[in-house]
Short mmCIF file of C-alpha atoms in Angstrom, two decimals:
data_model
loop_
_atom_site.label_atom_id
_atom_site.label_comp_id
_atom_site.label_asym_id
_atom_site.label_seq_id
_atom_site.Cartn_x
_atom_site.Cartn_y
_atom_site.Cartn_z
CA MET G 1099 168.88 106.85 77.11
CA SER G 1100 164.91 107.93 77.30
CA THR G 1101 164.06 108.93 80.34
CA ALA G 1102 161.61 105.84 80.07
CA ALA G 1103 163.94 103.69 80.40
CA THR G 1104 164.65 104.45 84.38
CA PRO G 1105 163.04 106.19 87.19
CA SER G 1106 163.26 109.60 88.66
CA ALA G 1107 165.31 109.87 91.60
CA LYS G 1108 162.31 112.48 92.56
CA PRO G 1109 159.46 112.01 94.83
CA ALA G 1110 156.53 112.30 91.64
CA THR G 1111 152.83 112.87 92.76
CA PRO G 1112 151.86 110.05 95.16
CA GLY G 1113 149.63 107.53 93.96
CA PRO G 1114 146.80 106.22 95.87
CA ILE G 1115 147.40 105.65 99.58
CA SER G 1116 147.49 102.28 101.25
CA THR G 1117 145.58 102.19 104.92
CA LYS G 1118 147.10 99.37 107.24
CA ALA G 1119 144.72 97.31 106.49
CA GLN G 1120 145.25 96.76 103.14
CA ARG G 1121 148.93 96.48 103.77
CA ARG G 1122 148.64 94.07 106.34
CA ARG G 1123 146.08 91.48 104.12
CA VAL G 1124 149.48 92.80 101.24
CA ILE G 1125 152.38 90.96 104.41
CA LEU G 1126 150.03 87.60 104.86
CA ALA G 1127 149.56 87.93 100.97
CA SER G 1128 153.14 88.27 100.40
CA LEU G 1129 154.33 86.13 103.10
CA VAL G 1130 151.96 83.24 102.79
CA GLY G 1131 152.26 82.28 98.46
CA THR G 1132 156.03 82.28 98.90
CA THR G 1133 156.60 80.57 101.64
CA ILE G 1134 154.19 77.87 99.79
CA GLU G 1135 155.69 78.00 96.28
CA PHE G 1136 159.98 77.85 97.95
CA TYR G 1137 157.86 74.79 100.10
CA ASP G 1138 156.65 72.99 96.81
CA PHE G 1139 160.55 74.34 95.68
CA TYR G 1140 162.89 72.65 98.25
CA ILE G 1141 160.62 69.57 98.36
CA TYR G 1142 161.74 68.44 95.13
CA ALA G 1143 165.82 70.31 96.08
CA THR G 1144 165.38 67.63 98.93
CA ALA G 1145 164.36 64.59 97.15
CA ALA G 1146 166.33 65.89 94.25
CA GLY G 1147 170.02 64.65 96.21
CA VAL G 1148 167.86 60.83 97.70
CA VAL G 1149 164.74 59.39 96.24
CA PHE G 1150 164.88 60.75 92.09
CA PRO G 1151 168.60 59.23 91.52
CA ILE G 1152 167.59 56.44 92.57
CA LEU G 1153 163.90 55.45 91.44
CA PHE G 1154 164.18 57.49 88.28
CA PHE G 1155 167.40 57.19 86.62
CA THR G 1156 168.74 53.80 86.25
CA GLY G 1157 172.83 53.26 85.06
CA ASN G 1158 175.63 52.00 87.79
CA ASP G 1159 177.26 55.04 88.75
CA ASP G 1160 176.17 57.21 91.47
CA THR G 1161 177.30 60.17 90.72
CA ALA G 1162 175.97 60.01 86.89
CA LYS G 1163 172.36 59.40 88.10
CA LEU G 1164 173.05 61.96 91.15
CA LEU G 1165 174.26 64.64 88.21
CA ALA G 1166 171.48 63.31 86.24
CA SER G 1167 169.28 64.08 89.40
CA MET G 1168 170.33 67.13 88.92
CA ALA G 1169 169.98 68.00 85.35
CA THR G 1170 166.31 67.61 86.66
CA PHE G 1171 166.34 70.33 89.74
CA ALA G 1172 168.10 72.54 86.58
CA ALA G 1173 165.27 72.36 84.21
CA ALA G 1174 163.48 75.11 86.92
CA PHE G 1175 165.19 77.35 86.80
CA VAL G 1176 165.96 77.57 82.59
CA ALA G 1177 161.76 77.68 83.12
CA ARG G 1178 162.14 80.53 85.14
CA PRO G 1179 162.36 83.05 82.70
CA ILE G 1180 160.32 82.22 79.90
CA GLY G 1181 157.65 82.43 83.68
CA SER G 1182 158.64 85.85 84.53
CA VAL G 1183 157.77 86.81 80.82
CA ILE G 1184 154.54 85.22 80.85
CA PHE G 1185 153.69 85.99 83.98
CA GLY G 1186 155.09 90.10 83.41
CA HIS G 1187 152.69 90.15 80.69
CA TYR G 1188 150.19 89.56 82.26
CA GLY G 1189 151.16 91.36 85.81
CA ASP G 1190 152.57 94.05 83.43
CA ARG G 1191 148.92 94.46 82.11
CA ILE G 1192 146.28 93.46 83.87
CA GLY G 1193 147.34 93.48 87.10
CA ARG G 1194 148.97 92.05 90.54
CA LYS G 1195 146.72 90.35 91.91
CA ALA G 1196 145.17 87.66 89.40
CA THR G 1197 148.75 86.96 87.62
CA LEU G 1198 150.08 85.76 91.15
CA ILE G 1199 146.56 83.05 91.59
CA GLY G 1200 148.10 82.14 88.16
CA ALA G 1201 151.41 81.82 88.71
CA LEU G 1202 150.47 79.67 92.59
CA LEU G 1203 147.91 77.41 90.33
CA THR G 1204 150.85 75.94 88.26
CA MET G 1205 153.36 75.56 90.65
CA GLY G 1206 150.73 73.85 93.03
CA ILE G 1207 149.50 70.96 90.25
CA ALA G 1208 152.71 70.83 89.12
CA THR G 1209 154.02 69.46 92.52
CA PHE G 1210 150.97 67.39 93.64
CA LEU G 1211 151.71 65.81 90.05
CA ILE G 1212 155.22 64.81 90.59
CA GLY G 1213 153.83 62.98 93.49
CA VAL G 1214 151.61 61.32 92.25
CA LEU G 1215 154.48 60.48 88.98
CA PRO G 1216 155.06 56.49 88.24
CA THR G 1217 158.39 55.47 88.93
CA TYR G 1218 160.91 54.55 86.07
CA TYR G 1219 160.11 50.20 86.98
CA GLY G 1220 157.08 51.31 86.27
CA ILE G 1221 157.12 53.43 83.48
CA GLY G 1222 160.16 53.59 81.52
CA ILE G 1223 162.12 56.26 80.82
CA TRP G 1224 158.06 58.60 80.75
CA ALA G 1225 158.88 58.73 84.41
CA PRO G 1226 162.78 60.64 84.51
CA VAL G 1227 161.08 62.59 81.02
CA LEU G 1228 157.66 63.45 82.89
CA LEU G 1229 159.83 64.36 85.93
CA THR G 1230 161.49 66.97 84.18
CA ILE G 1231 158.66 68.21 82.43
CA LEU G 1232 156.86 68.91 85.85
CA ARG G 1233 159.69 70.35 86.90
CA PHE G 1234 160.09 72.42 84.53
CA CYS G 1235 155.77 73.65 85.54
CA GLN G 1236 157.84 74.48 88.61
CA GLY G 1237 159.69 76.77 86.94
CA LEU G 1238 156.77 78.52 85.29
CA GLY G 1239 154.83 79.41 88.66
CA LEU G 1240 158.35 80.34 90.88
CA GLY G 1241 159.44 82.31 87.86
CA GLY G 1242 155.43 85.19 87.84
CA GLU G 1243 155.25 84.07 91.80
CA TRP G 1244 158.99 86.67 93.09
CA SER G 1245 158.34 88.82 91.12
CA GLY G 1246 154.13 89.99 91.50
CA ALA G 1247 154.82 89.04 95.15
CA ALA G 1248 157.60 91.32 95.89
CA LEU G 1249 155.99 94.36 93.96
CA LEU G 1250 152.34 93.43 96.16
CA ALA G 1251 155.24 94.76 99.11
CA THR G 1252 156.69 97.40 97.64
CA GLU G 1253 154.17 99.07 95.94
CA TYR G 1254 151.97 99.03 99.00
CA ALA G 1255 155.03 100.39 100.94
CA GLU G 1256 155.28 103.86 103.80
CA GLU G 1257 157.69 105.79 102.09
CA GLY G 1258 161.11 105.84 103.32
CA LYS G 1259 160.17 101.95 104.42
CA ARG G 1260 160.56 100.08 101.74
CA ALA G 1261 163.03 97.62 101.76
CA ARG G 1262 161.55 96.49 105.09
CA ALA G 1263 158.05 96.20 103.65
CA ALA G 1264 159.43 94.44 100.94
CA MET G 1265 161.59 91.46 103.29
CA TRP G 1266 157.50 89.69 103.79
CA PRO G 1267 157.75 87.85 100.69
CA GLN G 1268 161.32 87.07 101.45
CA LEU G 1269 160.98 85.62 104.49
CA GLY G 1270 158.98 82.68 101.86
CA ALA G 1271 162.57 80.98 100.97
CA PRO G 1272 164.14 80.32 103.77
CA PHE G 1273 160.12 79.56 106.66
CA GLY G 1274 159.24 77.29 103.01
CA PHE G 1275 162.61 75.38 103.74
CA ILE G 1276 161.80 74.56 106.98
CA LEU G 1277 157.85 73.46 106.37
CA ALA G 1278 160.08 71.11 103.35
CA ASN G 1279 162.62 70.46 105.82
CA GLY G 1280 160.70 69.21 108.78
CA PHE G 1281 158.74 67.66 106.86
CA MET G 1282 161.37 65.26 105.30
CA LEU G 1283 162.55 65.57 109.08
CA LEU G 1284 159.68 64.37 110.46
CA LEU G 1285 158.62 61.27 107.59
CA THR G 1286 162.43 59.94 107.67
CA MET G 1287 162.46 59.53 111.52
CA ALA G 1288 158.96 57.65 111.29
CA LEU G 1289 160.31 56.04 108.27
CA ALA G 1290 163.56 54.78 110.30
CA PHE G 1291 165.09 56.12 106.57
CA ASN G 1292 168.69 56.47 106.59
CA SER G 1293 170.06 57.39 103.35
CA VAL G 1294 173.34 55.92 103.63
CA THR G 1295 172.01 52.16 103.82
CA ASP G 1296 168.14 52.80 103.09
CA LYS G 1297 168.42 54.43 99.61
CA GLY G 1298 168.68 51.70 97.36
CA ASN G 1299 166.11 49.60 98.63
CA LEU G 1300 163.43 49.94 97.17
CA ASP G 1301 161.01 47.80 99.53
CA HIS G 1302 161.64 50.76 101.91
CA PRO G 1303 158.77 52.77 103.34
CA PHE G 1304 160.05 55.96 102.44
CA MET G 1305 161.74 54.82 98.83
CA MET G 1306 158.48 53.16 98.45
CA TRP G 1307 155.66 56.24 98.95
CA GLY G 1308 157.02 58.26 101.80
CA TRP G 1309 158.72 60.59 99.67
CA ARG G 1310 155.26 60.68 97.93
CA VAL G 1311 154.05 61.91 101.13
CA PRO G 1312 155.00 66.33 101.26
CA PHE G 1313 154.21 66.18 97.39
CA LEU G 1314 150.47 65.59 98.29
CA CYS G 1315 149.77 67.47 101.02
CA SER G 1316 151.02 70.60 99.05
CA VAL G 1317 147.63 70.01 97.82
CA ILE G 1318 146.65 72.27 100.99
CA MET G 1319 148.76 74.40 101.47
CA VAL G 1320 148.05 75.61 98.01
CA VAL G 1321 143.73 76.40 98.66
CA VAL G 1322 144.99 78.34 101.88
CA GLY G 1323 146.78 80.45 99.89
CA LEU G 1324 144.98 80.59 97.39
CA TRP G 1325 142.05 81.72 100.08
CA VAL G 1326 144.04 84.83 101.18
CA ARG G 1327 145.45 85.44 97.52
CA PHE G 1328 141.52 86.33 95.84
CA LYS G 1329 140.68 88.67 99.12
CA LEU G 1330 143.88 91.31 97.94
CA GLU G 1331 143.30 94.50 96.11
CA GLU G 1332 144.95 95.97 93.16
CA THR G 1333 148.27 97.49 94.44
CA PRO G 1334 148.35 101.34 94.61
CA VAL G 1335 151.21 101.90 92.37
CA PHE G 1336 149.89 99.93 90.12
CA LYS G 1337 145.70 101.30 89.69
CA LYS G 1338 147.00 104.76 88.47
CA ALA G 1339 149.02 103.19 85.61
CA LEU G 1340 145.28 102.10 85.00
CA ASP G 1341 144.10 105.34 85.55
CA GLN G 1342 146.34 107.26 83.10
CA ASP G 1343 146.30 105.52 80.66
CA LYS G 1344 149.84 104.26 81.39
CA LYS G 1345 150.04 100.02 80.16
CA VAL G 1346 152.13 99.15 77.15
CA ALA G 1347 151.21 97.01 74.67
CA SER G 1348 154.23 95.09 74.92
CA PRO G 1349 156.30 94.93 78.03
CA LEU G 1350 158.59 92.73 77.58
CA ALA G 1351 159.79 94.77 74.70
CA GLN G 1352 159.47 97.44 76.45
CA VAL G 1353 161.42 96.71 78.49
CA PHE G 1354 164.63 95.42 75.96
CA LYS G 1355 164.51 98.53 74.19
CA LEU G 1356 164.65 100.99 76.92
CA ASN G 1357 165.68 98.91 80.37
CA TRP G 1358 168.72 96.61 78.85
CA LEU G 1359 171.00 98.08 81.49
CA GLN G 1360 169.05 97.82 84.29
CA LEU G 1361 168.03 93.78 82.95
CA ILE G 1362 171.64 93.32 83.30
CA GLN G 1363 172.64 94.63 86.29
CA GLY G 1364 169.65 93.29 87.94
CA THR G 1365 171.01 89.89 86.74
CA PHE G 1366 174.56 90.13 88.13
CA ILE G 1367 172.96 91.72 91.45
CA MET G 1368 171.63 88.96 91.82
CA LEU G 1369 174.20 85.88 91.63
CA ALA G 1370 175.80 85.69 94.14
CA THR G 1371 172.86 85.64 96.42
CA TYR G 1372 171.77 82.62 94.51
CA VAL G 1373 174.90 80.04 93.69
CA LEU G 1374 175.16 81.08 97.92
CA PHE G 1375 171.72 79.52 99.30
CA TYR G 1376 171.68 76.50 96.49
CA LEU G 1377 174.93 75.46 97.87
CA MET G 1378 173.85 75.67 101.02
CA THR G 1379 170.82 73.72 100.25
CA ALA G 1380 171.21 71.98 96.76
CA TRP G 1381 174.18 70.47 97.00
CA ILE G 1382 175.36 70.81 100.42
CA LEU G 1383 173.22 67.44 100.80
CA PRO G 1384 173.96 64.40 98.39
CA TYR G 1385 177.28 66.03 99.69
CA ALA G 1386 176.90 65.94 103.07
CA THR G 1387 175.04 63.12 103.06
CA GLY G 1388 176.73 60.99 100.00
CA SER G 1389 178.96 57.81 100.48
CA VAL G 1390 182.72 58.28 101.81
CA ALA G 1391 183.17 56.20 99.39
CA LEU G 1392 183.22 58.33 96.63
CA GLY G 1393 185.07 60.82 98.91
CA ASN G 1394 181.00 62.81 101.06
CA LEU G 1395 180.99 63.53 104.21
CA GLY G 1396 178.80 60.58 105.14
CA ILE G 1397 177.18 62.26 107.88
CA GLY G 1398 173.27 60.13 108.23
CA TYR G 1399 170.17 62.34 106.19
CA THR G 1400 168.91 62.72 109.02
CA ASN G 1401 171.30 64.46 111.31
CA PHE G 1402 172.44 66.59 108.04
CA LEU G 1403 168.70 67.88 107.56
CA VAL G 1404 168.60 69.12 111.94
CA LEU G 1405 171.99 70.63 111.10
CA GLN G 1406 170.01 72.21 108.11
CA LEU G 1407 166.92 73.65 110.22
CA LEU G 1408 168.85 75.33 111.97
CA ALA G 1409 171.54 76.79 109.88
CA VAL G 1410 167.78 78.11 108.30
CA LEU G 1411 166.75 80.28 111.29
CA LEU G 1412 169.79 82.24 110.81
CA PHE G 1413 168.59 82.93 107.47
CA ALA G 1414 165.27 83.93 108.51
CA ALA G 1415 166.07 86.06 111.39
CA MET G 1416 168.67 87.49 109.32
CA ILE G 1417 166.32 88.51 107.01
CA PRO G 1418 164.25 91.59 108.71
CA VAL G 1419 167.94 92.69 109.20
CA SER G 1420 168.60 93.31 105.66
CA GLY G 1421 165.86 95.23 105.82
CA ILE G 1422 166.28 97.52 108.21
CA VAL G 1423 169.84 97.94 106.99
CA ALA G 1424 169.76 98.45 103.75
CA ASP G 1425 166.65 101.18 104.55
CA LYS G 1426 168.51 103.50 106.98
CA PHE G 1427 172.17 103.15 105.05
CA GLY G 1428 171.21 102.29 101.34
CA ARG G 1429 170.43 99.08 99.05
CA ARG G 1430 173.99 99.85 97.53
CA ARG G 1431 176.25 100.12 100.03
CA SER G 1432 175.15 97.48 102.51
CA GLN G 1433 175.39 95.00 99.67
CA LEU G 1434 178.11 95.53 98.73
CA TRP G 1435 179.34 94.71 102.24
CA ILE G 1436 178.46 91.93 101.99
CA THR G 1437 179.12 90.57 98.84
CA SER G 1438 182.59 91.40 100.15
CA ALA G 1439 182.24 88.93 102.52
CA ILE G 1440 180.23 86.44 101.02
CA LEU G 1441 183.24 86.52 98.81
CA ILE G 1442 185.47 85.59 101.64
CA PHE G 1443 183.57 82.93 102.72
CA GLY G 1444 184.15 80.68 99.57
CA LEU G 1445 187.49 81.11 100.66
CA THR G 1446 187.18 78.96 103.67
CA PHE G 1447 186.07 75.37 102.10
CA LYS G 1448 188.52 73.69 102.62
CA ILE G 1449 188.50 74.47 106.68
CA PHE G 1450 185.16 74.38 106.83
CA VAL G 1451 184.14 70.33 105.56
CA ASP G 1452 187.75 68.85 102.74
CA PRO G 1453 186.75 66.01 104.69
CA ALA G 1454 191.07 66.31 104.70
CA SER G 1455 189.48 68.76 107.80
CA VAL G 1456 186.78 67.64 109.52
CA GLY G 1457 186.73 63.73 108.73
CA GLN G 1458 183.69 61.04 107.08
CA GLY G 1459 181.72 59.01 108.51
CA PRO G 1460 181.31 58.89 112.31
CA ASN G 1461 184.52 61.11 112.57
CA VAL G 1462 182.85 64.43 110.79
CA GLN G 1463 183.83 67.04 113.09
CA ILE G 1464 180.21 67.90 113.62
CA TRP G 1465 180.12 71.31 115.04
CA LYS G 1466 182.32 72.85 112.24
CA VAL G 1467 180.04 71.48 109.22
CA LEU G 1468 177.55 73.18 111.10
CA LEU G 1469 179.69 76.53 111.74
CA PHE G 1470 179.84 76.10 107.41
CA LEU G 1471 176.53 76.26 107.55
CA ALA G 1472 175.50 78.84 110.21
CA ILE G 1473 177.73 81.39 108.44
CA GLY G 1474 176.53 80.93 104.82
CA MET G 1475 173.05 80.97 105.50
CA THR G 1476 173.35 84.50 107.98
CA LEU G 1477 175.15 86.00 104.43
CA MET G 1478 172.08 85.09 102.38
CA GLY G 1479 169.55 86.36 104.35
CA LEU G 1480 171.42 89.29 104.72
CA THR G 1481 172.18 89.44 101.39
CA PHE G 1482 168.63 87.81 99.98
CA GLY G 1483 166.44 90.34 102.82
CA SER G 1484 166.61 93.46 101.07
CA MET G 1485 167.02 91.98 97.49
CA SER G 1486 162.46 92.34 96.50
CA ALA G 1487 163.37 95.36 97.27
CA ILE G 1488 166.73 96.37 95.24
CA LEU G 1489 164.63 95.23 91.79
CA PRO G 1490 161.48 96.46 91.61
CA GLU G 1491 163.18 99.74 91.67
CA LEU G 1492 165.82 99.91 89.16
CA PHE G 1493 162.05 99.60 86.87
CA PRO G 1494 159.45 102.39 85.97
CA THR G 1495 155.47 101.32 86.42
CA ASN G 1496 154.39 99.88 83.41
CA VAL G 1497 156.93 97.52 82.86
CA ARG G 1498 158.37 96.51 86.79
CA TYR G 1499 156.70 92.96 86.74
CA THR G 1500 158.35 92.03 83.68
CA GLY G 1501 161.67 93.56 84.06
CA SER G 1502 162.51 92.88 88.36
CA GLY G 1503 161.08 89.21 86.66
CA ILE G 1504 163.64 88.46 84.00
CA ALA G 1505 166.56 90.02 86.56
CA TYR G 1506 165.68 87.66 89.38
CA ASN G 1507 165.25 84.28 86.99
CA MET G 1508 168.07 85.32 84.92
CA ALA G 1509 170.45 85.11 87.05
CA SER G 1510 169.08 81.68 88.37
CA ILE G 1511 169.98 80.33 86.15
CA LEU G 1512 173.97 81.87 86.09
CA GLY G 1513 173.65 82.11 89.36
CA ALA G 1514 171.73 78.02 90.94
CA ALA G 1515 171.11 76.32 87.82
CA ILE G 1516 174.44 74.81 87.21
CA THR G 1517 175.15 75.04 90.10
CA PRO G 1518 174.85 72.25 91.92
CA PHE G 1519 175.85 70.55 88.47
CA VAL G 1520 178.46 72.37 88.70
CA ALA G 1521 179.31 71.54 92.06
CA VAL G 1522 179.42 67.83 91.58
CA ALA G 1523 181.49 67.54 89.22
CA LEU G 1524 184.34 70.80 90.61
CA THR G 1525 183.88 68.04 94.13
CA ALA G 1526 184.45 65.12 92.66
CA ASN G 1527 187.72 66.60 89.98
CA PHE G 1528 189.25 68.27 91.99
CA GLY G 1529 187.71 68.28 95.62
CA VAL G 1530 185.14 70.37 97.46
CA TRP G 1531 187.54 73.81 98.45
CA MET G 1532 187.44 74.39 94.38
CA VAL G 1533 183.72 74.67 95.16
CA GLY G 1534 184.16 78.26 97.72
CA VAL G 1535 186.53 79.02 94.66
CA TYR G 1536 183.31 79.12 91.99
CA LEU G 1537 181.40 80.48 94.85
CA ALA G 1538 183.94 83.27 95.87
CA PHE G 1539 184.15 83.66 91.39
CA ALA G 1540 180.05 84.41 91.27
CA ALA G 1541 180.68 87.26 94.82
CA VAL G 1542 183.09 89.04 92.43
CA LEU G 1543 181.45 90.35 89.76
CA THR G 1544 178.08 91.35 91.78
CA LEU G 1545 180.61 93.26 93.03
CA ILE G 1546 181.39 94.54 90.13
CA ALA G 1547 177.38 95.11 88.80
CA LEU G 1548 176.91 96.44 92.26
CA TRP G 1549 179.70 99.24 92.02
CA PHE G 1550 178.47 100.07 88.53
CA SER G 1551 174.65 100.22 89.85
CA PRO G 1552 172.70 103.21 91.23
CA GLU G 1553 170.99 104.25 94.41
CA THR G 1554 167.71 103.62 94.65
CA LYS G 1555 166.05 104.04 98.33
CA ASP G 1556 164.97 107.36 97.00
CA ARG G 1557 163.40 105.88 94.40
CA ASP G 1558 159.72 106.63 93.33
CA LEU G 1559 157.51 103.86 92.60
CA ALA G 1560 154.87 105.78 90.72
CA THR G 1561 156.93 106.01 87.87
CA ILE G 1562 155.91 105.67 84.29
#
């Protein structure tokens, strides 16, 4: 394989030095940007389990409508690799800053338009069609966002502290989740909405207009994010590539020609992380709050949002820990241990969330469900925190945006797009224990990818 395919492990001539002030601006820009993007993304996930099956899909089969809603949820994950290719091309050609602004606008506009979209009862079949298109656009935006924000953090980082610097954009995931679910929690409490008894009531204020408010308010956050990002400078590592005239005409062709192995490694390194997170968020919400008659737990929607928000605090707390551990012990070793723990966790679903074990309706043992969420979100923080260092470190500078973005977002198709859909089907046909087996299988695939991947802790990001 060509030497351009894999970054050298030996330090090269250092690029331009970033100042503390620049690094603080980068931290703010990457954190604010990813928080906004994930807020927009999770608002949809929150509504997909409760609102969209009622307002955008027809029929008498509640499970079928939920599956249809989860299918539109998955549309964004199909779009994410496309977004990573589009934004990655420009990110590697014209720079990280301008591309990140474009990604933020794409996501923000799509989210706002969902908030004003007529329902099936207003425009018929066009409602789910337009909803799917806008969800696809959300995926395009997030597909370009993550890799750009990760590159901002890693390419500005101090030597030996790259994973700790890279964890800042990762915090956008739990922060965005807290904002999205917190907003929805306040709305449901203010409007006295109960998902078990009120979600079929089209005259309830929450079903009429309340669910739209979080989507519409995202425009305020987008304006803030744009203001922060316009104040950024281009990264020192990318400036060095420009100075040496090392840009490539087609980053996509280059990365598939010379870095195909890193694309496969990065995709499967992220697989278990994605499966875990979207089980803990998108799947568990309708399962925990759904009808007892359909085999769900029947926990009140508001009550369950509180449980999720408590657990997400552990997700956020573990992300800095993940960065510190990855810098001290290495990316590969730490991820091997964490992924092994995820595998074991997958085999405990029958204990924590099976109705036969925890009960249903008013008899649910809430403490077991909370413990389940707490363990899952703790593991999520530990595995997710250093991913924004691991994936960029696999690729050289002139294809890093494209390569890391494709790997991250291909994993989103395999590990996230189909996960809520498959989990609903597995629960309905085999029981919730099989969902845990699905997670354990994903963890096995990630362990294999990690075992055959190199340690990237000491690689020089200026390598082209």
